[in-house]
Short mmCIF file of C-alpha atoms in Angstrom, two decimals:
data_model
loop_
_atom_site.label_atom_id
_atom_site.label_comp_id
_atom_site.label_asym_id
_atom_site.label_seq_id
_atom_site.Cartn_x
_atom_site.Cartn_y
_atom_site.Cartn_z
CA MET Q 1 -33.67 -32.77 -0.13
CA ASN Q 2 -34.35 -31.58 3.28
CA LEU Q 3 -31.20 -29.67 4.40
CA LYS Q 4 -30.72 -28.20 7.89
CA PHE Q 5 -28.46 -25.16 7.82
CA ASP Q 6 -26.80 -24.19 11.08
CA ARG Q 7 -29.02 -21.40 12.37
CA LEU Q 8 -26.71 -20.10 15.09
CA THR Q 9 -24.03 -19.37 12.66
CA ILE Q 10 -26.35 -17.55 10.25
CA ILE Q 11 -27.91 -15.50 13.20
CA LEU Q 12 -24.37 -14.40 14.50
CA TYR Q 13 -23.32 -13.53 10.96
CA LEU Q 14 -26.49 -11.33 10.40
CA ILE Q 15 -25.94 -9.62 13.76
CA LEU Q 16 -22.37 -8.90 12.85
CA VAL Q 17 -23.27 -7.47 9.39
CA LEU Q 18 -26.15 -5.37 10.81
CA PHE Q 19 -24.11 -3.96 13.66
CA GLY Q 20 -21.22 -3.31 11.29
CA TRP Q 21 -23.55 -1.29 9.02
CA VAL Q 22 -24.87 0.70 11.89
CA ASN Q 23 -21.34 1.71 12.89
CA ILE Q 24 -20.35 2.63 9.29
CA TYR Q 25 -23.39 4.74 9.18
CA ALA Q 26 -22.33 6.43 12.44
CA ALA Q 27 -18.67 6.76 11.18
CA CYS Q 28 -19.52 8.63 8.06
CA TYR Q 29 -22.84 10.32 9.26
CA ASN Q 30 -23.62 13.54 7.38
CA GLU Q 31 -26.75 15.49 8.25
CA SER Q 32 -27.16 16.48 4.61
CA HIS Q 33 -26.89 12.91 3.58
CA ALA Q 34 -28.75 11.07 6.31
CA VAL Q 35 -30.87 8.85 4.21
CA ILE Q 36 -29.77 5.25 4.76
CA TRP Q 37 -30.00 4.27 1.04
CA ASP Q 38 -27.99 7.33 -0.28
CA LEU Q 39 -25.63 5.58 -2.63
CA SER Q 40 -23.45 8.63 -2.77
CA GLN Q 41 -22.35 7.81 0.81
CA GLN Q 42 -20.45 4.90 2.05
CA HIS Q 43 -23.17 3.71 4.34
CA GLY Q 44 -25.52 3.59 1.25
CA LYS Q 45 -22.98 1.68 -0.72
CA GLN Q 46 -22.52 -0.83 2.01
CA LEU Q 47 -26.19 -1.35 2.32
CA LEU Q 48 -26.25 -2.18 -1.46
CA TRP Q 49 -23.43 -4.63 -0.91
CA ILE Q 50 -25.11 -6.28 2.03
CA GLY Q 51 -28.22 -6.93 -0.24
CA ILE Q 52 -25.95 -8.30 -3.08
CA THR Q 53 -24.05 -10.52 -0.60
CA LEU Q 54 -27.14 -11.95 1.08
CA VAL Q 55 -28.54 -12.94 -2.41
CA LEU Q 56 -25.25 -14.71 -3.36
CA ALA Q 57 -25.11 -16.26 0.16
CA ILE Q 58 -28.52 -17.79 -0.39
CA VAL Q 59 -27.40 -19.01 -3.82
CA VAL Q 60 -24.35 -20.63 -2.30
CA LEU Q 61 -26.46 -22.43 0.20
CA TYR Q 62 -28.29 -24.31 -2.68
CA ILE Q 63 -25.20 -25.18 -4.74
CA GLU Q 64 -24.00 -28.86 -4.46
CA PRO Q 65 -21.10 -28.97 -2.10
CA ARG Q 66 -19.28 -31.13 -4.54
CA PHE Q 67 -18.99 -28.03 -6.78
CA PHE Q 68 -16.65 -26.42 -4.32
CA SER Q 69 -14.62 -29.51 -3.37
CA GLN Q 70 -14.12 -30.67 -7.01
CA GLY Q 71 -13.65 -27.22 -8.32
CA SER Q 72 -11.23 -26.13 -5.71
CA TYR Q 73 -8.14 -26.17 -7.87
CA ILE Q 74 -9.91 -24.30 -10.65
CA ILE Q 75 -11.16 -21.57 -8.34
CA TYR Q 76 -7.61 -21.43 -6.95
CA GLY Q 77 -6.13 -21.03 -10.38
CA LEU Q 78 -8.60 -18.31 -11.38
CA VAL Q 79 -7.88 -16.31 -8.29
CA LEU Q 80 -4.17 -16.63 -8.93
CA LEU Q 81 -4.67 -15.25 -12.49
CA LEU Q 82 -6.50 -12.36 -10.76
CA LEU Q 83 -3.56 -11.72 -8.43
CA VAL Q 84 -1.14 -11.81 -11.29
CA ALA Q 85 -3.29 -9.46 -13.48
CA THR Q 86 -3.44 -7.13 -10.40
CA LEU Q 87 0.34 -6.56 -10.65
CA PHE Q 88 -0.10 -5.20 -14.17
CA ILE Q 89 -3.53 -3.53 -14.37
CA GLY Q 90 -4.12 -2.88 -10.62
CA THR Q 91 -4.68 0.61 -9.22
CA ALA Q 92 -2.32 1.88 -6.64
CA THR Q 93 -4.08 2.98 -3.49
CA LYS Q 94 -2.41 4.08 -0.28
CA GLY Q 95 0.87 2.45 -1.16
CA GLY Q 96 -0.55 -0.84 -2.30
CA LEU Q 97 -1.36 -2.28 -5.72
CA SER Q 98 -4.16 -4.55 -4.75
CA TRP Q 99 -7.22 -3.16 -6.50
CA ILE Q 100 -8.71 -3.73 -9.97
CA ASN Q 101 -11.12 -1.17 -11.35
CA ILE Q 102 -14.16 -2.78 -13.01
CA GLY Q 103 -16.25 0.31 -14.05
CA SER Q 104 -17.23 2.12 -10.89
CA PHE Q 105 -16.58 -1.17 -8.92
CA LYS Q 106 -13.23 -1.90 -7.32
CA LEU Q 107 -12.24 -5.47 -6.77
CA GLN Q 108 -9.66 -6.57 -4.25
CA PRO Q 109 -8.51 -10.23 -5.36
CA SER Q 110 -6.42 -10.70 -2.27
CA GLU Q 111 -9.66 -10.97 -0.15
CA PHE Q 112 -10.80 -13.78 -2.36
CA ALA Q 113 -7.33 -15.54 -2.42
CA LYS Q 114 -7.78 -16.50 1.29
CA PHE Q 115 -10.98 -18.30 0.41
CA ALA Q 116 -9.50 -20.03 -2.68
CA THR Q 117 -6.38 -21.03 -0.82
CA ALA Q 118 -8.53 -22.63 1.95
CA LEU Q 119 -10.45 -24.61 -0.70
CA ALA Q 120 -7.23 -25.70 -2.50
CA VAL Q 121 -5.43 -26.81 0.75
CA ALA Q 122 -8.49 -28.50 2.02
CA LYS Q 123 -8.86 -30.33 -1.38
CA TYR Q 124 -5.28 -31.51 -1.13
CA MET Q 125 -5.34 -32.48 2.47
CA SER Q 126 -8.44 -34.72 1.74
CA GLY Q 127 -6.41 -36.99 -0.65
CA LEU Q 128 -6.38 -40.67 0.46
CA ASP Q 129 -2.53 -40.98 0.31
CA VAL Q 130 -1.78 -37.61 1.95
CA ASP Q 131 0.30 -37.51 5.16
CA ILE Q 132 1.24 -34.19 6.62
CA HIS Q 133 4.36 -35.88 8.16
CA LYS Q 134 5.79 -36.51 4.63
CA ARG Q 135 8.30 -33.91 3.40
CA ASN Q 136 6.75 -33.82 -0.21
CA VAL Q 137 3.28 -33.28 1.35
CA GLN Q 138 4.59 -30.44 3.49
CA LEU Q 139 6.33 -28.80 0.45
CA THR Q 140 3.18 -29.07 -1.60
CA VAL Q 141 1.07 -27.43 1.07
CA LEU Q 142 3.73 -24.68 1.57
CA ALA Q 143 3.60 -24.01 -2.23
CA LEU Q 144 -0.22 -23.84 -2.26
CA ILE Q 145 -0.03 -21.27 0.61
CA GLY Q 146 3.17 -19.42 -0.45
CA ILE Q 147 2.29 -18.66 -4.04
CA PRO Q 148 -0.82 -16.46 -3.29
CA MET Q 149 1.02 -15.13 -0.26
CA GLY Q 150 4.01 -14.08 -2.45
CA LEU Q 151 1.80 -12.50 -5.03
CA VAL Q 152 0.01 -10.48 -2.36
CA LEU Q 153 3.29 -9.39 -1.00
CA LEU Q 154 4.30 -8.03 -4.57
CA GLN Q 155 1.14 -5.91 -4.28
CA HIS Q 156 2.67 -4.28 -1.15
CA ASP Q 157 -0.27 -5.65 0.94
CA THR Q 158 1.66 -6.97 3.92
CA GLY Q 159 -1.29 -7.20 6.10
CA SER Q 160 -3.26 -9.50 3.84
CA ALA Q 161 -0.15 -11.53 3.10
CA LEU Q 162 0.34 -12.23 6.85
CA VAL Q 163 -3.20 -13.74 7.14
CA PHE Q 164 -2.05 -16.68 5.11
CA LEU Q 165 0.14 -17.78 8.05
CA CYS Q 166 -3.27 -18.81 9.72
CA PHE Q 167 -3.36 -21.93 7.61
CA PHE Q 168 -0.77 -23.35 9.90
CA ILE Q 169 -3.57 -23.74 12.62
CA PRO Q 170 -5.75 -26.27 10.65
CA LEU Q 171 -2.45 -27.98 9.58
CA TYR Q 172 -1.67 -28.41 13.28
CA ARG Q 173 -5.13 -29.85 13.77
CA GLU Q 174 -4.27 -32.37 11.02
CA GLY Q 175 -1.02 -33.41 12.59
CA LEU Q 176 1.68 -30.90 11.69
CA SER Q 177 4.50 -30.88 14.28
CA PRO Q 178 4.09 -28.20 16.99
CA ALA Q 179 7.81 -27.52 16.74
CA LEU Q 180 6.98 -25.43 13.69
CA PHE Q 181 4.91 -23.17 15.89
CA VAL Q 182 7.74 -22.87 18.36
CA ILE Q 183 10.02 -21.88 15.36
CA GLY Q 184 7.45 -19.37 14.28
CA VAL Q 185 7.29 -17.69 17.63
CA ALA Q 186 11.04 -17.67 17.92
CA ALA Q 187 11.36 -16.03 14.56
CA ILE Q 188 8.86 -13.25 15.71
CA VAL Q 189 10.90 -12.70 18.90
CA LEU Q 190 14.21 -12.61 17.17
CA PHE Q 191 12.73 -10.18 14.37
CA VAL Q 192 11.64 -7.77 17.21
CA LEU Q 193 14.80 -7.93 19.17
CA ALA Q 194 17.13 -7.49 16.01
CA LEU Q 195 15.15 -4.12 15.52
CA LEU Q 196 15.73 -3.10 19.21
CA ILE Q 197 19.32 -4.13 19.98
CA ASN Q 198 22.55 -4.51 18.13
CA GLN Q 199 22.84 -7.45 15.92
CA TYR Q 200 26.05 -8.85 17.41
CA LEU Q 201 24.90 -8.44 21.01
CA LEU Q 202 21.76 -10.47 20.04
CA MET Q 203 23.81 -13.28 18.31
CA GLY Q 204 25.93 -13.39 21.60
CA ILE Q 205 22.73 -13.79 23.58
CA VAL Q 206 21.59 -16.57 21.14
CA LEU Q 207 25.00 -18.24 21.57
CA LEU Q 208 24.82 -18.25 25.37
CA CYS Q 209 21.26 -19.77 25.12
CA CYS Q 210 22.60 -22.55 22.87
CA LEU Q 211 25.52 -23.13 25.27
CA PHE Q 212 23.12 -23.20 28.26
CA TYR Q 213 20.97 -25.75 26.52
CA LEU Q 214 23.82 -27.89 25.50
CA PHE Q 215 25.86 -27.99 28.67
CA VAL Q 216 23.33 -27.16 31.48
CA TRP Q 217 19.88 -28.37 30.42
CA LEU Q 218 21.01 -31.62 28.50
CA SER Q 219 22.01 -34.51 30.92
CA LYS Q 220 23.39 -36.47 28.02
CA ARG Q 221 25.21 -35.20 25.00
CA SER Q 222 26.08 -36.80 21.68
CA ARG Q 223 27.50 -35.74 18.38
CA ARG Q 224 23.96 -35.36 17.07
CA HIS Q 225 23.07 -32.87 19.80
CA TYR Q 226 26.19 -30.75 18.98
CA LEU Q 227 25.29 -30.74 15.26
CA HIS Q 228 21.64 -29.84 16.00
CA THR Q 229 22.68 -27.01 18.35
CA ALA Q 230 25.16 -25.63 15.71
CA GLY Q 231 22.58 -25.71 13.04
CA VAL Q 232 20.07 -23.88 15.23
CA LEU Q 233 22.82 -21.19 16.08
CA ALA Q 234 23.72 -20.75 12.35
CA ALA Q 235 20.01 -20.44 11.33
CA CYS Q 236 19.52 -17.85 14.15
CA CYS Q 237 22.52 -15.88 13.12
CA LEU Q 238 21.49 -15.93 9.31
CA PHE Q 239 17.88 -14.83 10.28
CA ILE Q 240 19.18 -11.98 12.55
CA PHE Q 241 21.36 -10.70 9.69
CA SER Q 242 18.48 -10.91 7.23
CA VAL Q 243 16.12 -8.78 9.37
CA ASP Q 244 17.65 -5.44 8.20
CA PHE Q 245 17.28 -6.41 4.59
CA ALA Q 246 13.79 -7.58 4.98
CA PHE Q 247 12.75 -4.63 7.04
CA GLU Q 248 14.28 -2.15 4.54
CA HIS Q 249 13.23 -3.83 1.28
CA VAL Q 250 9.98 -5.76 1.96
CA LEU Q 251 8.13 -3.27 4.19
CA GLU Q 252 6.86 -0.04 3.05
CA PRO Q 253 8.31 3.18 4.59
CA HIS Q 254 5.00 3.91 6.52
CA GLN Q 255 4.87 0.29 7.68
CA GLN Q 256 8.49 0.66 9.07
CA SER Q 257 7.41 3.88 10.84
CA ARG Q 258 4.43 2.21 12.49
CA ILE Q 259 6.52 -0.75 13.75
CA TYR Q 260 9.13 1.82 15.09
CA VAL Q 261 6.15 3.62 16.83
CA LEU Q 262 4.89 0.39 18.37
CA LEU Q 263 8.35 -0.69 19.60
CA GLY Q 264 8.91 2.79 21.21
CA LYS Q 265 11.88 3.74 18.98
CA THR Q 266 10.13 6.82 17.93
CA ASP Q 267 7.18 8.88 19.31
CA ASP Q 268 5.50 10.34 16.22
CA ILE Q 269 1.75 11.15 17.09
CA LYS Q 270 1.41 13.47 14.17
CA GLN Q 271 2.40 11.11 11.37
CA ALA Q 272 3.08 7.48 11.74
CA GLY Q 273 1.37 7.12 15.13
CA TYR Q 274 -1.38 9.54 14.38
CA ASN Q 275 -3.97 6.81 13.65
CA VAL Q 276 -3.49 4.78 16.76
CA HIS Q 277 -3.07 7.83 19.02
CA GLN Q 278 -6.49 9.25 17.90
CA SER Q 279 -8.12 5.70 18.06
CA LYS Q 280 -7.08 5.29 21.63
CA ILE Q 281 -8.46 8.73 22.48
CA ALA Q 282 -11.75 7.85 20.74
CA ILE Q 283 -12.06 4.44 22.58
CA GLY Q 284 -11.03 5.99 25.97
CA SER Q 285 -13.56 8.69 25.60
CA GLY Q 286 -16.39 6.26 25.24
CA GLY Q 287 -15.97 5.03 28.88
CA VAL Q 288 -18.02 2.19 30.03
CA THR Q 289 -21.31 2.76 28.27
CA GLY Q 290 -20.21 4.97 25.44
CA LYS Q 291 -21.54 8.42 24.28
CA GLY Q 292 -24.46 7.08 22.43
CA PHE Q 293 -25.35 6.43 18.73
CA LEU Q 294 -24.30 9.30 16.43
CA LYS Q 295 -22.83 11.15 19.43
CA GLY Q 296 -19.10 10.26 19.06
CA THR Q 297 -17.45 13.67 18.90
CA ILE Q 298 -14.11 12.30 17.77
CA THR Q 299 -15.69 10.20 15.15
CA LYS Q 300 -17.81 12.99 13.83
CA ALA Q 301 -14.78 15.31 13.58
CA ASN Q 302 -13.09 12.76 11.43
CA PHE Q 303 -9.92 12.77 13.73
CA VAL Q 304 -9.47 8.97 13.09
CA PRO Q 305 -8.49 8.13 9.44
CA GLU Q 306 -10.01 4.96 7.96
CA GLN Q 307 -12.53 4.95 10.73
CA GLU Q 308 -15.21 3.21 8.58
CA THR Q 309 -12.89 0.57 7.40
CA ASP Q 310 -9.66 -0.59 9.27
CA PHE Q 311 -10.41 1.53 12.39
CA ILE Q 312 -14.14 0.85 12.66
CA PHE Q 313 -13.61 -0.68 16.17
CA CYS Q 314 -12.83 2.74 17.44
CA THR Q 315 -16.32 3.91 16.50
CA VAL Q 316 -17.79 1.03 18.49
CA GLY Q 317 -15.57 1.97 21.53
CA GLU Q 318 -16.50 5.66 21.39
CA GLU Q 319 -20.21 5.28 20.78
CA TRP Q 320 -21.02 1.91 22.57
CA GLY Q 321 -18.25 2.06 25.16
CA PHE Q 322 -16.59 -0.86 26.87
CA ILE Q 323 -19.75 -2.75 27.15
CA GLY Q 324 -20.44 -2.52 23.42
CA SER Q 325 -16.96 -3.32 22.60
CA THR Q 326 -16.92 -6.46 24.82
CA LEU Q 327 -20.19 -7.62 23.34
CA LEU Q 328 -18.83 -7.27 19.89
CA ILE Q 329 -15.60 -9.32 20.59
CA GLY Q 330 -17.98 -11.75 22.41
CA LEU Q 331 -20.05 -12.22 19.30
CA TYR Q 332 -16.78 -13.03 17.26
CA VAL Q 333 -15.58 -15.42 19.98
CA ALA Q 334 -18.97 -17.18 20.00
CA LEU Q 335 -18.90 -17.49 16.24
CA LEU Q 336 -15.21 -18.73 16.26
CA VAL Q 337 -15.92 -21.39 19.02
CA HIS Q 338 -19.01 -22.55 17.10
CA LEU Q 339 -17.24 -22.77 13.77
CA ILE Q 340 -14.64 -25.00 15.47
CA SER Q 341 -17.39 -27.16 16.97
CA MET Q 342 -18.94 -27.42 13.56
CA ALA Q 343 -15.57 -28.28 12.04
CA GLU Q 344 -14.97 -31.11 14.56
CA ARG Q 345 -18.33 -32.69 13.68
CA GLN Q 346 -17.56 -33.04 9.98
CA ARG Q 347 -17.19 -36.47 8.42
CA SER Q 348 -14.97 -35.57 5.56
CA THR Q 349 -11.42 -34.21 5.86
CA PHE Q 350 -12.09 -31.52 3.23
CA ALA Q 351 -15.03 -30.11 5.18
CA ARG Q 352 -13.15 -30.39 8.51
CA PHE Q 353 -10.03 -28.68 7.15
CA TYR Q 354 -11.98 -26.02 5.35
CA GLY Q 355 -14.03 -25.24 8.47
CA TYR Q 356 -10.77 -24.85 10.56
CA SER Q 357 -9.38 -22.64 7.73
CA VAL Q 358 -12.39 -20.31 7.85
CA ALA Q 359 -12.24 -19.97 11.75
CA SER Q 360 -8.52 -19.36 11.53
CA ILE Q 361 -8.83 -16.68 8.86
CA LEU Q 362 -11.53 -14.91 10.98
CA PHE Q 363 -9.47 -15.21 14.16
CA ILE Q 364 -6.39 -13.67 12.61
CA HIS Q 365 -8.29 -10.91 11.23
CA LEU Q 366 -10.05 -10.08 14.54
CA LEU Q 367 -6.68 -10.39 16.38
CA ILE Q 368 -4.78 -8.08 14.07
CA ASN Q 369 -7.61 -5.53 13.57
CA VAL Q 370 -8.43 -5.03 17.20
CA GLY Q 371 -4.82 -5.25 18.21
CA MET Q 372 -3.67 -2.54 15.85
CA VAL Q 373 -6.56 -0.26 16.82
CA LEU Q 374 -5.68 -0.65 20.49
CA GLY Q 375 -2.04 0.06 19.69
CA LEU Q 376 -0.79 -3.54 20.60
CA LEU Q 377 0.13 -4.33 17.04
CA PRO Q 378 1.59 -2.46 14.09
CA VAL Q 379 -1.02 -0.87 11.67
CA ILE Q 380 -0.97 -3.00 8.69
CA GLY Q 381 -4.47 -2.31 7.30
CA ILE Q 382 -6.84 -5.35 7.33
CA PRO Q 383 -10.55 -5.15 7.79
CA LEU Q 384 -12.72 -6.53 10.63
CA PRO Q 385 -14.76 -9.34 9.06
CA PHE Q 386 -18.37 -8.74 8.24
CA PHE Q 387 -18.07 -5.37 9.96
CA SER Q 388 -15.80 -3.05 8.15
CA TYR Q 389 -16.81 -1.00 5.17
CA GLY Q 390 -15.85 -2.61 1.90
CA GLY Q 391 -17.68 -4.65 -0.76
CA SER Q 392 -14.84 -7.02 -1.60
CA SER Q 393 -14.20 -8.08 1.96
CA LEU Q 394 -17.83 -8.46 2.79
CA LEU Q 395 -18.48 -10.50 -0.30
CA ALA Q 396 -15.32 -12.70 0.23
CA PHE Q 397 -15.82 -13.43 4.00
CA SER Q 398 -19.52 -14.06 3.43
CA ILE Q 399 -19.07 -16.56 0.64
CA MET Q 400 -16.23 -18.28 2.46
CA LEU Q 401 -18.53 -18.67 5.49
CA PHE Q 402 -21.67 -19.82 3.58
CA VAL Q 403 -19.71 -22.35 1.61
CA PHE Q 404 -18.84 -24.07 5.06
CA ILE Q 405 -22.48 -23.77 6.17
CA ARG Q 406 -23.43 -25.59 3.00
CA GLN Q 407 -20.76 -28.27 3.61
CA ASP Q 408 -22.02 -28.75 7.24
CA ALA Q 409 -25.54 -29.15 6.08
CA GLU Q 410 -24.52 -32.00 3.86
CA ARG Q 411 -22.48 -33.90 6.61
CA ASN Q 412 -25.26 -36.33 7.57
CA LEU Q 413 -25.70 -37.46 3.94
CA LEU Q 414 -21.99 -38.68 3.78
CA LEU Q 415 -21.31 -42.33 4.36
#
């Protein structure tokens, strides 16, 4: 069978992986361990993972695509079992319980849960009698997304759990009402405002907005409009009252502190705001062209915690400058745009939905990671795809991408 794999996607992937390894090497560079294949160092371990991942990626390219579509629910179920097992045998790391020790290797099931969920939801949405406008279909999809998301939340991994919200993007492509996105944005705004101002004052503002809509904006009013407005008001008030509970009991103390720093309610650059403060200094010191490879003084002095994982972007900013940072983001944008183009040319609902899911997961990771490094979003700890140090994330993202490349290569064979 003469299969044509999408070369541009593979080239962009390889560039990101290679550039990521170069920056991991720079972030943890040690003159006494400068050999690139030194497995006692993180850059050596990452190089090993790159080799393993590339071998598995090639294997994925030659697996029948039906294996992934027909085995979607099995893969999904196995990953759910791993997530449940993590709650009992997982290792606590940095406040989270999201790792399973397998000898000298640490596995993070939450990274593979995104891939498995993308397969499962794509499989369900490809059913002949599935209509996203039906309530039972919406509830089923919500369950498929919500179960792994809830299990990840129980592991105190809020960052990874938030990524599951990206599945509403491909659902919107399949016909989900845009009203749900409006509700989502409104919920975020209310959440932030509830942390900034008094609850009762905020409810008063919401009441005034509802009255303005009802008596000024609407030219014709009916009993149905009054009931809808009352329902919206009640839902908003209930949500506002629940913010404090969610903030205190769902988020970890360090996550609460980071949100307060972001919102300006506290200015703690020695503890909660330390990472972002040092990251901004590193990126700003890089200027337009950067200090040069292995010449990042702030990076070398280890002022930025997690600089080879969640904060790898600050290494790019310091050593490669604004130009290098812009080129990196440009590579991601090019990959995302091309993935959407690939998704649109698919002839099966499964492949199209899965392609949009892959693009959405990568987009959310890019948005949150770069946003938190620049201080625009709270620090919630998620990696930069294909770029940050970590075997689980590299393997999960790569398999997820290459499964779609394999699906795309098969599209011309579909009737």
